[in-house]
Amino acid sequence: MAEPHPDVVIVGAGIVGAACALALARERLRVLVLDSHFAGAGSTSAAMGHIVVMDDSEAQLALTARSRQLWSGMAPELPADCEDECRGTLWLATSEADMQAAATRQASYARRGIEASVIDVGELARLEPNLRPGLAGALHVPGDRVLYPPAVARRLLEHARQLGATLREGCTAQDVRARTVIVQDSGGSVATIAAGAVLIASGIDAPRLIPELPVIPRKGHLLITDRYPSLCHSQLVELGYLRSAHTMSGASVAFNVQPRATGQLLIGSARELTGRDPAINHALLGDMLRRAIEFLPALAGCAAVRVWTGFRPATPDKLPLIGRWDAMDDVWIAAGHEGLGITMAPGTAEMIVSLMMGRTPPVDPLPFSPTRVLAASPPQCAE
Amino acid sequence: MMSRRFEIVVDGRPIAATGDRTLAAALLNAGIVRFRTSVTGEARAPLCGMGSCFECRVRVNGVAHQRACLLVCEEGMIVETES
Amino acid sequence: MNGADPVAMTAVYDVAVVGGGPAGLAAAACAAEHGARVVAIDQGARPGGQVWRHAHRNHLPALGREWIQRCDRSGARWLPGAAVVDGSARDGLVVVQRAESFLVRARHIVIATGARELFLPFPGWTLPNVLGLGGAKALLDAGMTVRGRRVVIAGTGPLLFAVAATMARAGAHVAAVAEQAPRLRVARFAASLLRHPGKMLQGARYRATFARTRFRPGTWISRAEGTGRLERVVLTNGERTWTEPCDLLCCSYGLVPNTDLARLLGCTVNDGVVKVDEHQRTSDPCIYCAGEPTGVAGDTAALVEGEIAGRCAADDATLQKGSPLYVARDRWRRFTTDLAAAFHPRGELLERPDAGTIVCRCEDVRCGGIDPRWTGRQAKLYTRIGMGPCQGAVCGPACHLLFGFAPGSTRPPLAAPPLAALLPDLPDCTKL
């Protein structure tokens, strides 16, 4: 059942680990994937599934753009339960300043060949009649997508296994050394796995294996409604979202609503740094919902089916850690994607595989290099 | 005051009802078979009668996803099913 | 929940009772009679829960009418058509009534949320005109007419008898009554009713009402068939299989305690049952629980437990441990064991679903789409089973029996309220 000596052992079967497993299996490498629970059980299970190009930095823009392109390419193969749809994003402007920011963004997207257009309030109302009046307009990014992350993680891994990869669920990594992972299974027995290389893709749990990794959990809340298929058509996000995603301290909310293939509406976003307590923060949830209703008043009467929380693996410079971990031989990292883990999964996998195989990745890997952590001063953010 | 008869409107047609009847009972008595359509297109109707199963959801006075078994009939109620 | 202003802080009830069936009525009435300020939050349009659901008070059995009148007179405030969707003992209960949401604060809470039916899927069970036994009773009590309809009654337990009788009395033609428990177990249960002569008499009366229909123990539904609605069922006793044309099927397999609110409020729930001490107090000293959520034992047990819970919550010092109330409660509690022993679902019922049988009705998840090696959470995430509006109320207990799935976490909101119910700064109910 277990590979005698895998070429790569991947710690973490979330969306990033699953995408890496598939990409490595395609290179005919022997891959073993470990997960302490099951594929897609961690942050992936709580994620919104918004495939979105974002330009908080050039590096972020490059990787999200490339990764979105890879998702588009995968779309025809994804089974129906992955709920992949090309919904597009409307970044909503509430002021002239927002409209200027939209225009700046449109230009930066255009330089990368990402189709985007600034639309006026009339066109916005035509596209999304349920938005409140008085908005200034929006940036329309039609190529953004929506999918259902746990099902995607599952299917990517199934494909990887068809190509020869092995998955061990209920298997928790306790320690990592050069080319070695010490694991404990759910029965309690401990084993040592030797491999050609180790790839740590365990998100918020990555620091458990490598304490120097500055990945901290940034808690979010989501609410899903009953089915209201015509309430909105694109993913709707306020341009002020970046202000919320920017700050590494305190709690913040931003308007973010996603129509799902099921016709349900998924409502976010909230961010707070309160460790790993999954309990619902009612005050923050209330603020998030109030913001949502401000933009989309009809939401007030929609039936709220369930609320849940999840943890984004956040880093201080808002870029994931992708590449070789120089402090240990043949140990690699693919973690710390904050709210862009789903988006960046295939691009991350491509980058990892390219680096492992000695090829030049299509996206410049330098900004993502985990080495930057070793060079930097201790992390700024406190848990 | 008991059993005053009045009308509610169901899918555009008037149906007799009384104030001591739940909407689910009134709809069943009127021969409604498809209260809602399931995710894969099946006709669904009440199952549990007590608000647990959500199969009896209909649109009432413009508001979607109302459980008919929990609502008492009211004069002038406008109901839309998926019949 | 936000910190409340000082004025609102004084607007606190002594006891909030959730649920308007026998346990809730008894708790509310007895607490209020003892001088407590009581508010009762009930989903139903009228009090009575499932057992005493009524269109007119004169349709009620005497006991039901008595308790409802007693509750009326006690001074307890009644909130009908209201559901608790969120909350905590400390910050108050978030209640939705019609489109309004507000906070109910109380020093003690009595959970009397009753039970719901256990449904086990079989091919065709999602056809219109397939109801649960309790569903049939609820809809009949709510005004559904069945005169001249051809009905099959199936499933298990005392409810089977009661519904067969009610259907016959309402003018339906009861074509078959199929109890899945084997003949011997049913006979033993009937004999055990000698300890509860009132129930034995009630059972005999029910049987007399549908006397013309043969009662078939050891018989269950193999599948239901029809185009767009129920047209016939296939019954089996394990050896013989036969078809019964019908236009209404009432079928369910016992009762499952409603423990969601208890879970939400952080009370200890073991094996699907709320843990309580001899005073009906849960693991949280401010929260009591009475009736079916502490174990399905019927309405008489619920009344006694409700009274104990209500009086304890109202700090009734006259209630002594050795009192007849406690003795009666312990006696009725034994009924739970008798019921479980007699009517637990037989193994053949778990083999009924085929690959195409729908298991989760909210999300149309079919049996073939579920890998039994998965954990419950895994199945939920991969297939969406249990993620719909009912949040596993229907499929959860079935999946526990079919696949061994443990129940998932309980998250707010309960009862799919309008989003506005989760906004901050809700008004206090005493201001409404």
mmCIF file of N, CA and C in Angstrom, chain A residues 256-303:
data_model
loop_
_atom_site.group_PDB
_atom_site.id
_atom_site.type_symbol
_atom_site.label_atom_id
_atom_site.label_comp_id
_atom_site.label_asym_id
_atom_site.label_seq_id
_atom_site.Cartn_x
_atom_site.Cartn_y
_atom_site.Cartn_z
ATOM 1 N N ASN A 256 -18.275 40.724 0.252
ATOM 2 C CA ASN A 256 -17.807 39.675 -0.660
ATOM 3 C C ASN A 256 -18.909 38.627 -0.762
ATOM 4 N N VAL A 257 -19.602 38.578 -1.891
ATOM 5 C CA VAL A 257 -20.725 37.634 -2.051
ATOM 6 C C VAL A 257 -20.533 36.822 -3.313
ATOM 7 N N GLN A 258 -20.745 35.549 -3.207
ATOM 8 C CA GLN A 258 -20.511 34.642 -4.329
ATOM 9 C C GLN A 258 -21.771 33.850 -4.653
ATOM 10 N N PRO A 259 -22.191 33.887 -5.934
ATOM 11 C CA PRO A 259 -23.293 33.006 -6.326
ATOM 12 C C PRO A 259 -22.721 31.627 -6.664
ATOM 13 N N ARG A 260 -23.306 30.592 -6.114
ATOM 14 C CA ARG A 260 -22.791 29.255 -6.365
ATOM 15 C C ARG A 260 -23.612 28.565 -7.444
ATOM 16 N N ALA A 261 -23.032 27.549 -8.012
ATOM 17 C CA ALA A 261 -23.724 26.791 -9.055
ATOM 18 C C ALA A 261 -25.054 26.240 -8.536
ATOM 19 N N THR A 262 -25.133 25.995 -7.239
ATOM 20 C CA THR A 262 -26.359 25.473 -6.660
ATOM 21 C C THR A 262 -27.455 26.527 -6.568
ATOM 22 N N GLY A 263 -27.086 27.787 -6.805
ATOM 23 C CA GLY A 263 -28.062 28.863 -6.615
ATOM 24 C C GLY A 263 -27.988 29.463 -5.217
ATOM 25 N N GLN A 264 -27.156 28.874 -4.360
ATOM 26 C CA GLN A 264 -27.000 29.444 -3.025
ATOM 27 C C GLN A 264 -26.021 30.610 -3.080
ATOM 28 N N LEU A 265 -26.115 31.482 -2.093
ATOM 29 C CA LEU A 265 -25.190 32.609 -2.005
ATOM 30 C C LEU A 265 -24.238 32.357 -0.856
ATOM 31 N N LEU A 266 -22.965 32.568 -1.134
ATOM 32 C CA LEU A 266 -21.945 32.400 -0.110
ATOM 33 C C LEU A 266 -21.462 33.787 0.271
ATOM 34 N N ILE A 267 -21.531 34.106 1.538
ATOM 35 C CA ILE A 267 -21.241 35.462 1.986
ATOM 36 C C ILE A 267 -20.021 35.475 2.874
ATOM 37 N N GLY A 268 -19.036 36.334 2.545
ATOM 38 C CA GLY A 268 -17.865 36.613 3.376
ATOM 39 C C GLY A 268 -17.720 38.115 3.453
ATOM 40 N N SER A 269 -16.658 38.740 3.721
ATOM 41 C CA SER A 269 -15.420 38.164 4.261
ATOM 42 C C SER A 269 -15.134 38.821 5.588
ATOM 43 N N ALA A 270 -14.508 38.066 6.464
ATOM 44 C CA ALA A 270 -14.087 38.623 7.743
ATOM 45 C C ALA A 270 -12.671 38.143 8.014
ATOM 46 N N ARG A 271 -11.919 38.938 8.701
ATOM 47 C CA ARG A 271 -10.549 38.554 9.054
ATOM 48 C C ARG A 271 -10.286 38.936 10.494
ATOM 49 N N GLU A 272 -9.693 38.021 11.238
ATOM 50 C CA GLU A 272 -9.254 38.348 12.594
ATOM 51 C C GLU A 272 -8.132 37.393 12.980
ATOM 52 N N LEU A 273 -7.321 37.860 13.919
ATOM 53 C CA LEU A 273 -6.213 37.043 14.397
ATOM 54 C C LEU A 273 -6.529 36.650 15.831
ATOM 55 N N THR A 274 -7.143 35.485 16.001
ATOM 56 C CA THR A 274 -7.514 35.046 17.345
ATOM 57 C C THR A 274 -7.113 33.601 17.542
ATOM 58 N N GLY A 275 -5.949 33.233 17.034
ATOM 59 C CA GLY A 275 -5.491 31.864 17.211
ATOM 60 C C GLY A 275 -6.341 30.907 16.418
ATOM 61 N N ARG A 276 -6.583 29.735 16.988
ATOM 62 C CA ARG A 276 -7.251 28.658 16.253
ATOM 63 C C ARG A 276 -8.618 28.322 16.806
ATOM 64 N N ASP A 277 -9.223 29.210 17.546
ATOM 65 C CA ASP A 277 -10.524 28.895 18.097
ATOM 66 C C ASP A 277 -11.580 28.984 16.991
ATOM 67 N N PRO A 278 -12.227 27.876 16.662
ATOM 68 C CA PRO A 278 -13.190 27.899 15.561
ATOM 69 C C PRO A 278 -14.556 28.479 15.938
ATOM 70 N N ALA A 279 -14.720 28.871 17.184
ATOM 71 C CA ALA A 279 -16.028 29.373 17.610
ATOM 72 C C ALA A 279 -16.413 30.613 16.814
ATOM 73 N N ILE A 280 -17.674 30.764 16.587
ATOM 74 C CA ILE A 280 -18.168 31.888 15.808
ATOM 75 C C ILE A 280 -18.095 33.161 16.630
ATOM 76 N N ASN A 281 -17.548 34.191 16.023
ATOM 77 C CA ASN A 281 -17.483 35.513 16.644
ATOM 78 C C ASN A 281 -18.734 36.262 16.184
ATOM 79 N N HIS A 282 -19.732 36.284 17.044
ATOM 80 C CA HIS A 282 -21.028 36.816 16.626
ATOM 81 C C HIS A 282 -20.966 38.281 16.261
ATOM 82 N N ALA A 283 -20.159 39.038 16.995
ATOM 83 C CA ALA A 283 -20.073 40.464 16.699
ATOM 84 C C ALA A 283 -19.488 40.684 15.310
ATOM 85 N N LEU A 284 -18.407 39.975 15.015
ATOM 86 C CA LEU A 284 -17.762 40.133 13.707
ATOM 87 C C LEU A 284 -18.669 39.605 12.594
ATOM 88 N N LEU A 285 -19.318 38.500 12.852
ATOM 89 C CA LEU A 285 -20.264 37.955 11.872
ATOM 90 C C LEU A 285 -21.360 38.979 11.582
ATOM 91 N N GLY A 286 -21.867 39.563 12.646
ATOM 92 C CA GLY A 286 -22.916 40.565 12.486
ATOM 93 C C GLY A 286 -22.442 41.733 11.628
ATOM 94 N N ASP A 287 -21.211 42.183 11.870
ATOM 95 C CA ASP A 287 -20.653 43.281 11.067
ATOM 96 C C ASP A 287 -20.518 42.875 9.603
ATOM 97 N N MET A 288 -20.067 41.649 9.398
ATOM 98 C CA MET A 288 -19.894 41.153 8.035
ATOM 99 C C MET A 288 -21.231 41.120 7.303
ATOM 100 N N LEU A 289 -22.258 40.656 7.988
ATOM 101 C CA LEU A 289 -23.576 40.557 7.360
ATOM 102 C C LEU A 289 -24.187 41.932 7.132
ATOM 103 N N ARG A 290 -23.936 42.830 8.069
ATOM 104 C CA ARG A 290 -24.460 44.184 7.894
ATOM 105 C C ARG A 290 -23.846 44.820 6.651
ATOM 106 N N ARG A 291 -22.545 44.611 6.478
ATOM 107 C CA ARG A 291 -21.860 45.123 5.281
ATOM 108 C C ARG A 291 -22.458 44.507 4.024
ATOM 109 N N ALA A 292 -22.721 43.205 4.090
ATOM 110 C CA ALA A 292 -23.291 42.512 2.929
ATOM 111 C C ALA A 292 -24.645 43.098 2.566
ATOM 112 N N ILE A 293 -25.466 43.332 3.567
ATOM 113 C CA ILE A 293 -26.812 43.866 3.335
ATOM 114 C C ILE A 293 -26.752 45.304 2.817
ATOM 115 N N GLU A 294 -25.728 46.036 3.232
ATOM 116 C CA GLU A 294 -25.564 47.401 2.722
ATOM 117 C C GLU A 294 -25.427 47.410 1.206
ATOM 118 N N PHE A 295 -24.681 46.455 0.671
ATOM 119 C CA PHE A 295 -24.463 46.412 -0.771
ATOM 120 C C PHE A 295 -25.603 45.703 -1.488
ATOM 121 N N LEU A 296 -26.132 44.646 -0.868
ATOM 122 C CA LEU A 296 -27.142 43.800 -1.517
ATOM 123 C C LEU A 296 -28.326 43.665 -0.556
ATOM 124 N N PRO A 297 -29.198 44.660 -0.520
ATOM 125 C CA PRO A 297 -30.260 44.696 0.498
ATOM 126 C C PRO A 297 -31.147 43.456 0.537
ATOM 127 N N ALA A 298 -31.362 42.832 -0.600
ATOM 128 C CA ALA A 298 -32.246 41.656 -0.621
ATOM 129 C C ALA A 298 -31.727 40.518 0.247
ATOM 130 N N LEU A 299 -30.445 40.553 0.581
ATOM 131 C CA LEU A 299 -29.883 39.492 1.426
ATOM 132 C C LEU A 299 -30.555 39.426 2.790
ATOM 133 N N ALA A 300 -31.069 40.557 3.269
ATOM 134 C CA ALA A 300 -31.642 40.588 4.622
ATOM 135 C C ALA A 300 -32.714 39.533 4.808
ATOM 136 N N GLY A 301 -33.485 39.278 3.745
ATOM 137 C CA GLY A 301 -34.587 38.329 3.837
ATOM 138 C C GLY A 301 -34.244 36.923 3.385
ATOM 139 N N CYS A 302 -33.025 36.718 2.938
ATOM 140 C CA CYS A 302 -32.648 35.386 2.461
ATOM 141 C C CYS A 302 -32.462 34.450 3.643
ATOM 142 N N ALA A 303 -32.853 33.198 3.473
ATOM 143 C CA ALA A 303 -32.729 32.217 4.546
ATOM 144 C C ALA A 303 -31.257 31.845 4.724
#
